[in-house]
Every structure is written in structure tokens, then in C-alpha cells.
Amino acid sequence: MLKEERQAYILHQVNLHNKVLSSHLSEQMQVSEDTIRRDLHELAQDGKVTKVYGGAISNSFHVGITSKDVYSVEEKKAIALKAIQLVQDGMFVFTTGGTTIIELAKLLPKELQATFITPSLPAALEYSNHPNLEVVIVGDRISKNSKLSIGGEAVKKIQSIQADICFLGVNAIDIAKGLTDNDFGVVEIKRTMIDHSKKVIALSISEKINTSEQLKVCAVDEIDMLITELPPDAEILQPYVKKGIKVM
């Protein structure tokens, strides 16, 4: 694989999954981690990714990022428009982080009166601009990779709440491997939210379907609904329908 091809693949993976690990990319592309590190260094110098310890993250994680900088933003807006139909006045709503969640936050009806609980700094900031939402941010130490509060105190706060709905930003989803991620702290937060929600709704662009990362969040049958930008009868969604998951 030529350097240009490697870097194009890396950039796509960063945009798709928000974060990549050098070790995982090395395994996927069958090249050394030193080669991957050099590629990431060059991409970071060109301003295309943000290099972090062990890998890189998407530039869309920066607070204040505009929609035009978000990967597959139109698909994410379509998902958000479907998701907000499920929120009713008086609900307690968990949301994780990620750019799809941010699009959801931007599109919430101004008249909606509900309580949104999140460990995501960018999401909390967006919710705080809404005139009628109660916003609860669960806090502990901040993961710079995900702009998400992680750790024991955040987990404890989530455990004290029983939410009506959890909107789960998806890193990767596969019918056999379930929902997966690449950050231990984020996995712990997502897992706790799943355990303390009446209904779990996964939000995923279709490009993330049938992909996987190293760390398991949950099996697919632990979610109640999967929302993508596709129509429910799309072929790629039928294995999830057969599992008893409602698709939207």
C-alpha cells in the first residue's frame, strides 16, 4: 500500500470512528506501528487529524466545531430528526457524546421541556442553549480524546438516575460482535447508561454498521432500537430486524 493510500485509509477511519489506535491500524493494514505513527504525524502536521497518545482523533471533537466540519453531517442530521420524535415532555434522557448527538441537540424543538443528562461537554454546552431543557452534566475527570467525563464519580451519578431513554452514540456496530468502542472509560459510561435506562436507542450512520472496535459495549440485543439515515427496509438493517430490534 502506497503512503497516499495508507493516509487516505487512516483519515477515513478517523472520520468514521472519531478515534483510531496505531496498534489497530497496524493490524488492519499489515504495516509496522512506526509506519503508522509517521503517517499520523504527517496528517497532524497537515491539520487533518489531532494526534494523541497511541493514535489520533478527529478534528470534529474540538468544542465549537461547525457542522460543515463534521463527517457525514447530512446523514447525522437525518438520524437526529428521527430521534427527536421519540422525546416527550417530562422525560429524563441520557445521551453520550459524539457528533450525531450534537446534531440531535441542535434540532430539539424549542418548546420541549425535558431533562437531559450527559457526560459530554460539547453536548451539555449545546443543551444549555435550549430555552426549556434542564441540563445535568455528570462529572469526573475529562477524557481529552472524547470530550467526555469518565471515571467513578460520573458512573456513580449515572447509577443514581433511571432514565426514560438513552441515546447512544455508536462507534461501531456488528450483529455478532455487538456495539464496540476503543476507549475503556467511554465503554464504562455507555455500559452504565444502558443498565439505567428504560429504553436504549443506538444512533449510527450506516457506514458504521458491520464494523467493530476492540472493546465491547454490549450485545446488539441489549438495544431496543437502531436509528440510521436509511429507510427501515434497507437490506443492511434486516439482520437487526430479525434480532428483534426496531429500526427507524
mmCIF file of N, CA, C and O in Angstrom, residues 134-196:
data_model
loop_
_atom_site.group_PDB
_atom_site.id
_atom_site.type_symbol
_atom_site.label_atom_id
_atom_site.label_comp_id
_atom_site.label_asym_id
_atom_site.label_seq_id
_atom_site.Cartn_x
_atom_site.Cartn_y
_atom_site.Cartn_z
ATOM 1 N N GLU A 134 -33.828 21.177 31.155
ATOM 2 C CA GLU A 134 -32.980 21.053 32.339
ATOM 3 C C GLU A 134 -31.768 20.233 31.910
ATOM 4 O O GLU A 134 -31.915 19.185 31.266
ATOM 5 N N VAL A 135 -30.585 20.706 32.243
ATOM 6 C CA VAL A 135 -29.354 20.045 31.789
ATOM 7 C C VAL A 135 -28.548 19.603 33.000
ATOM 8 O O VAL A 135 -28.245 20.415 33.886
ATOM 9 N N VAL A 136 -28.230 18.313 33.038
ATOM 10 C CA VAL A 136 -27.402 17.761 34.112
ATOM 11 C C VAL A 136 -26.144 17.196 33.475
ATOM 12 O O VAL A 136 -26.219 16.333 32.598
ATOM 13 N N ILE A 137 -24.994 17.691 33.900
ATOM 14 C CA ILE A 137 -23.744 17.131 33.404
ATOM 15 C C ILE A 137 -23.138 16.268 34.502
ATOM 16 O O ILE A 137 -23.003 16.706 35.644
ATOM 17 N N VAL A 138 -22.856 15.017 34.178
ATOM 18 C CA VAL A 138 -22.250 14.116 35.163
ATOM 19 C C VAL A 138 -20.744 14.287 35.071
ATOM 20 O O VAL A 138 -20.175 14.282 33.985
ATOM 21 N N GLY A 139 -20.106 14.474 36.208
ATOM 22 C CA GLY A 139 -18.714 14.890 36.167
ATOM 23 C C GLY A 139 -17.736 14.009 36.893
ATOM 24 O O GLY A 139 -18.057 13.373 37.892
ATOM 25 N N ASP A 140 -16.563 13.950 36.359
ATOM 26 C CA ASP A 140 -15.378 13.358 36.961
ATOM 27 C C ASP A 140 -14.206 13.907 36.155
ATOM 28 O O ASP A 140 -14.245 15.060 35.730
ATOM 29 N N ARG A 141 -13.241 13.085 35.846
ATOM 30 C CA ARG A 141 -12.143 13.579 35.006
ATOM 31 C C ARG A 141 -12.568 13.550 33.538
ATOM 32 O O ARG A 141 -13.413 12.753 33.137
ATOM 33 N N ILE A 142 -11.985 14.434 32.765
ATOM 34 C CA ILE A 142 -12.371 14.590 31.364
ATOM 35 C C ILE A 142 -11.412 13.819 30.457
ATOM 36 O O ILE A 142 -10.187 13.960 30.558
ATOM 37 N N SER A 143 -11.991 12.989 29.586
ATOM 38 C CA SER A 143 -11.208 12.340 28.548
ATOM 39 C C SER A 143 -10.999 13.338 27.419
ATOM 40 O O SER A 143 -11.959 13.766 26.775
ATOM 41 N N LYS A 144 -9.754 13.735 27.191
ATOM 42 C CA LYS A 144 -9.475 14.698 26.123
ATOM 43 C C LYS A 144 -9.742 14.093 24.754
ATOM 44 O O LYS A 144 -10.007 14.804 23.795
ATOM 45 N N ASN A 145 -9.666 12.769 24.655
ATOM 46 C CA ASN A 145 -9.915 12.106 23.377
ATOM 47 C C ASN A 145 -11.365 12.191 22.941
ATOM 48 O O ASN A 145 -11.667 12.258 21.755
ATOM 49 N N SER A 146 -12.293 12.171 23.919
ATOM 50 C CA SER A 146 -13.714 12.128 23.585
ATOM 51 C C SER A 146 -14.499 13.333 24.091
ATOM 52 O O SER A 146 -15.686 13.437 23.818
ATOM 53 N N LYS A 147 -13.833 14.234 24.841
ATOM 54 C CA LYS A 147 -14.508 15.379 25.473
ATOM 55 C C LYS A 147 -15.665 14.891 26.351
ATOM 56 O O LYS A 147 -16.729 15.497 26.432
ATOM 57 N N LEU A 148 -15.420 13.759 27.020
ATOM 58 C CA LEU A 148 -16.445 13.100 27.822
ATOM 59 C C LEU A 148 -15.921 12.938 29.249
ATOM 60 O O LEU A 148 -14.747 12.643 29.455
ATOM 61 N N SER A 149 -16.810 13.136 30.209
ATOM 62 C CA SER A 149 -16.455 12.899 31.593
ATOM 63 C C SER A 149 -16.510 11.393 31.868
ATOM 64 O O SER A 149 -17.514 10.740 31.583
ATOM 65 N N ILE A 150 -15.423 10.852 32.382
ATOM 66 C CA ILE A 150 -15.346 9.422 32.673
ATOM 67 C C ILE A 150 -14.836 9.229 34.098
ATOM 68 O O ILE A 150 -14.348 10.158 34.727
ATOM 69 N N GLY A 151 -14.969 8.011 34.619
ATOM 70 C CA GLY A 151 -14.457 7.716 35.947
ATOM 71 C C GLY A 151 -15.556 7.404 36.945
ATOM 72 O O GLY A 151 -16.755 7.471 36.636
ATOM 73 N N GLY A 152 -15.147 7.078 38.153
ATOM 74 C CA GLY A 152 -16.050 6.570 39.182
ATOM 75 C C GLY A 152 -17.171 7.508 39.567
ATOM 76 O O GLY A 152 -18.315 7.075 39.769
ATOM 77 N N GLU A 153 -16.885 8.807 39.703
ATOM 78 C CA GLU A 153 -17.921 9.752 40.111
ATOM 79 C C GLU A 153 -18.987 9.904 39.033
ATOM 80 O O GLU A 153 -20.181 10.019 39.331
ATOM 81 N N ALA A 154 -18.563 9.914 37.777
ATOM 82 C CA ALA A 154 -19.524 10.002 36.675
ATOM 83 C C ALA A 154 -20.412 8.758 36.650
ATOM 84 O O ALA A 154 -21.633 8.847 36.488
ATOM 85 N N VAL A 155 -19.799 7.595 36.832
ATOM 86 C CA VAL A 155 -20.553 6.341 36.857
ATOM 87 C C VAL A 155 -21.551 6.348 38.014
ATOM 88 O O VAL A 155 -22.722 5.969 37.852
ATOM 89 N N LYS A 156 -21.108 6.790 39.181
ATOM 90 C CA LYS A 156 -21.976 6.815 40.365
ATOM 91 C C LYS A 156 -23.191 7.718 40.158
ATOM 92 O O LYS A 156 -24.312 7.387 40.545
ATOM 93 N N LYS A 157 -22.975 8.877 39.530
ATOM 94 C CA LYS A 157 -24.078 9.809 39.264
ATOM 95 C C LYS A 157 -25.091 9.171 38.308
ATOM 96 O O LYS A 157 -26.306 9.266 38.520
ATOM 97 N N ILE A 158 -24.602 8.518 37.255
ATOM 98 C CA ILE A 158 -25.494 7.852 36.292
ATOM 99 C C ILE A 158 -26.303 6.758 36.979
ATOM 100 O O ILE A 158 -27.501 6.594 36.729
ATOM 101 N N GLN A 159 -25.654 6.023 37.877
ATOM 102 C CA GLN A 159 -26.334 4.940 38.588
ATOM 103 C C GLN A 159 -27.453 5.432 39.489
ATOM 104 O O GLN A 159 -28.357 4.664 39.832
ATOM 105 N N SER A 160 -27.432 6.700 39.848
ATOM 106 C CA SER A 160 -28.466 7.254 40.736
ATOM 107 C C SER A 160 -29.710 7.703 39.974
ATOM 108 O O SER A 160 -30.673 8.186 40.582
ATOM 109 N N ILE A 161 -29.684 7.566 38.647
ATOM 110 C CA ILE A 161 -30.782 8.049 37.798
ATOM 111 C C ILE A 161 -31.367 6.882 37.008
ATOM 112 O O ILE A 161 -30.637 6.015 36.534
ATOM 113 N N GLN A 162 -32.682 6.870 36.852
ATOM 114 C CA GLN A 162 -33.340 5.924 35.953
ATOM 115 C C GLN A 162 -33.927 6.734 34.809
ATOM 116 O O GLN A 162 -34.924 7.428 34.973
ATOM 117 N N ALA A 163 -33.295 6.667 33.646
ATOM 118 C CA ALA A 163 -33.714 7.481 32.506
ATOM 119 C C ALA A 163 -34.820 6.800 31.718
ATOM 120 O O ALA A 163 -34.918 5.571 31.677
ATOM 121 N N ASP A 164 -35.635 7.608 31.057
ATOM 122 C CA ASP A 164 -36.666 7.073 30.176
ATOM 123 C C ASP A 164 -36.054 6.551 28.880
ATOM 124 O O ASP A 164 -36.459 5.506 28.365
ATOM 125 N N ILE A 165 -35.087 7.295 28.374
ATOM 126 C CA ILE A 165 -34.435 6.952 27.105
ATOM 127 C C ILE A 165 -32.938 7.212 27.220
ATOM 128 O O ILE A 165 -32.512 8.181 27.863
ATOM 129 N N CYS A 166 -32.159 6.362 26.585
ATOM 130 C CA CYS A 166 -30.730 6.620 26.403
ATOM 131 C C CYS A 166 -30.449 6.672 24.905
ATOM 132 O O CYS A 166 -30.704 5.704 24.180
ATOM 133 N N PHE A 167 -29.953 7.816 24.439
ATOM 134 C CA PHE A 167 -29.473 7.921 23.068
ATOM 135 C C PHE A 167 -27.971 7.644 23.081
ATOM 136 O O PHE A 167 -27.193 8.395 23.671
ATOM 137 N N LEU A 168 -27.611 6.556 22.429
ATOM 138 C CA LEU A 168 -26.251 6.047 22.482
ATOM 139 C C LEU A 168 -25.533 6.342 21.170
ATOM 140 O O LEU A 168 -25.906 5.819 20.120
ATOM 141 N N GLY A 169 -24.547 7.218 21.221
ATOM 142 C CA GLY A 169 -23.714 7.428 20.040
ATOM 143 C C GLY A 169 -22.903 6.168 19.772
ATOM 144 O O GLY A 169 -22.333 5.590 20.695
ATOM 145 N N VAL A 170 -22.875 5.725 18.530
ATOM 146 C CA VAL A 170 -22.241 4.450 18.180
ATOM 147 C C VAL A 170 -20.903 4.678 17.488
ATOM 148 O O VAL A 170 -20.814 5.463 16.548
ATOM 149 N N ASN A 171 -19.890 3.975 17.971
ATOM 150 C CA ASN A 171 -18.584 3.991 17.311
ATOM 151 C C ASN A 171 -18.534 2.917 16.234
ATOM 152 O O ASN A 171 -18.099 3.158 15.112
ATOM 153 N N ALA A 172 -19.005 1.720 16.585
ATOM 154 C CA ALA A 172 -19.056 0.608 15.629
ATOM 155 C C ALA A 172 -20.133 -0.360 16.095
ATOM 156 O O ALA A 172 -20.366 -0.516 17.294
ATOM 157 N N ILE A 173 -20.793 -1.021 15.126
ATOM 158 C CA ILE A 173 -21.844 -1.985 15.460
ATOM 159 C C ILE A 173 -21.811 -3.133 14.465
ATOM 160 O O ILE A 173 -21.665 -2.934 13.259
ATOM 161 N N ASP A 174 -21.943 -4.327 15.019
ATOM 162 C CA ASP A 174 -21.888 -5.545 14.208
ATOM 163 C C ASP A 174 -22.848 -6.559 14.833
ATOM 164 O O ASP A 174 -22.934 -6.664 16.062
ATOM 165 N N ILE A 175 -23.569 -7.293 14.000
ATOM 166 C CA ILE A 175 -24.595 -8.204 14.501
ATOM 167 C C ILE A 175 -24.013 -9.258 15.438
ATOM 168 O O ILE A 175 -24.647 -9.654 16.421
ATOM 169 N N ALA A 176 -22.800 -9.715 15.173
ATOM 170 C CA ALA A 176 -22.182 -10.748 16.011
ATOM 171 C C ALA A 176 -21.369 -10.155 17.159
ATOM 172 O O ALA A 176 -21.423 -10.646 18.288
ATOM 173 N N LYS A 177 -20.625 -9.085 16.887
ATOM 174 C CA LYS A 177 -19.718 -8.516 17.894
ATOM 175 C C LYS A 177 -20.376 -7.467 18.763
ATOM 176 O O LYS A 177 -19.821 -7.053 19.776
ATOM 177 N N GLY A 178 -21.570 -7.029 18.385
ATOM 178 C CA GLY A 178 -22.291 -6.053 19.180
ATOM 179 C C GLY A 178 -21.810 -4.631 18.949
ATOM 180 O O GLY A 178 -21.221 -4.308 17.913
ATOM 181 N N LEU A 179 -22.096 -3.769 19.924
ATOM 182 C CA LEU A 179 -21.606 -2.396 19.893
ATOM 183 C C LEU A 179 -20.226 -2.378 20.525
ATOM 184 O O LEU A 179 -20.032 -2.916 21.627
ATOM 185 N N THR A 180 -19.280 -1.771 19.843
ATOM 186 C CA THR A 180 -17.902 -1.752 20.325
ATOM 187 C C THR A 180 -17.330 -0.344 20.271
ATOM 188 O O THR A 180 -17.837 0.534 19.573
ATOM 189 N N ASP A 181 -16.251 -0.155 21.017
ATOM 190 C CA ASP A 181 -15.607 1.157 21.102
ATOM 191 C C ASP A 181 -14.109 0.927 21.284
ATOM 192 O O ASP A 181 -13.652 -0.229 21.340
ATOM 193 N N ASN A 182 -13.347 2.011 21.429
ATOM 194 C CA ASN A 182 -11.900 1.861 21.586
ATOM 195 C C ASN A 182 -11.348 2.638 22.779
ATOM 196 O O ASN A 182 -10.165 2.927 22.840
ATOM 197 N N ASP A 183 -12.227 2.963 23.747
ATOM 198 C CA ASP A 183 -11.822 3.713 24.931
ATOM 199 C C ASP A 183 -12.475 3.086 26.159
ATOM 200 O O ASP A 183 -13.705 3.056 26.270
ATOM 201 N N PHE A 184 -11.669 2.571 27.086
ATOM 202 C CA PHE A 184 -12.191 1.884 28.271
ATOM 203 C C PHE A 184 -13.142 2.773 29.075
ATOM 204 O O PHE A 184 -14.205 2.331 29.520
ATOM 205 N N GLY A 185 -12.764 4.038 29.276
ATOM 206 C CA GLY A 185 -13.587 4.940 30.068
ATOM 207 C C GLY A 185 -14.940 5.194 29.444
ATOM 208 O O GLY A 185 -15.968 5.221 30.134
ATOM 209 N N VAL A 186 -14.966 5.377 28.135
ATOM 210 C CA VAL A 186 -16.213 5.615 27.417
ATOM 211 C C VAL A 186 -17.104 4.374 27.464
ATOM 212 O O VAL A 186 -18.318 4.475 27.639
ATOM 213 N N VAL A 187 -16.499 3.212 27.323
ATOM 214 C CA VAL A 187 -17.259 1.956 27.396
ATOM 215 C C VAL A 187 -17.953 1.837 28.750
ATOM 216 O O VAL A 187 -19.131 1.456 28.825
ATOM 217 N N GLU A 188 -17.254 2.164 29.819
ATOM 218 C CA GLU A 188 -17.836 2.079 31.161
ATOM 219 C C GLU A 188 -19.039 3.017 31.301
ATOM 220 O O GLU A 188 -20.071 2.639 31.864
ATOM 221 N N ILE A 189 -18.917 4.222 30.773
ATOM 222 C CA ILE A 189 -20.023 5.188 30.831
ATOM 223 C C ILE A 189 -21.219 4.676 30.028
ATOM 224 O O ILE A 189 -22.370 4.693 30.498
ATOM 225 N N LYS A 190 -20.973 4.213 28.817
ATOM 226 C CA LYS A 190 -22.061 3.713 27.971
ATOM 227 C C LYS A 190 -22.750 2.508 28.618
ATOM 228 O O LYS A 190 -23.981 2.397 28.625
ATOM 229 N N ARG A 191 -21.947 1.610 29.145
ATOM 230 C CA ARG A 191 -22.484 0.403 29.786
ATOM 231 C C ARG A 191 -23.405 0.781 30.956
ATOM 232 O O ARG A 191 -24.482 0.202 31.129
ATOM 233 N N THR A 192 -22.982 1.750 31.749
ATOM 234 C CA THR A 192 -23.784 2.168 32.902
ATOM 235 C C THR A 192 -25.084 2.820 32.458
ATOM 236 O O THR A 192 -26.144 2.592 33.048
ATOM 237 N N MET A 193 -25.009 3.640 31.422
ATOM 238 C CA MET A 193 -26.230 4.272 30.902
ATOM 239 C C MET A 193 -27.219 3.228 30.393
ATOM 240 O O MET A 193 -28.427 3.347 30.611
ATOM 241 N N ILE A 194 -26.722 2.220 29.711
ATOM 242 C CA ILE A 194 -27.585 1.137 29.218
ATOM 243 C C ILE A 194 -28.305 0.466 30.381
ATOM 244 O O ILE A 194 -29.512 0.204 30.329
ATOM 245 N N ASP A 195 -27.563 0.188 31.447
ATOM 246 C CA ASP A 195 -28.120 -0.513 32.606
ATOM 247 C C ASP A 195 -29.153 0.308 33.365
ATOM 248 O O ASP A 195 -29.940 -0.250 34.137
ATOM 249 N N HIS A 196 -29.145 1.636 33.182
ATOM 250 C CA HIS A 196 -30.030 2.513 33.954
ATOM 251 C C HIS A 196 -30.982 3.296 33.060
ATOM 252 O O HIS A 196 -31.359 4.429 33.385
#
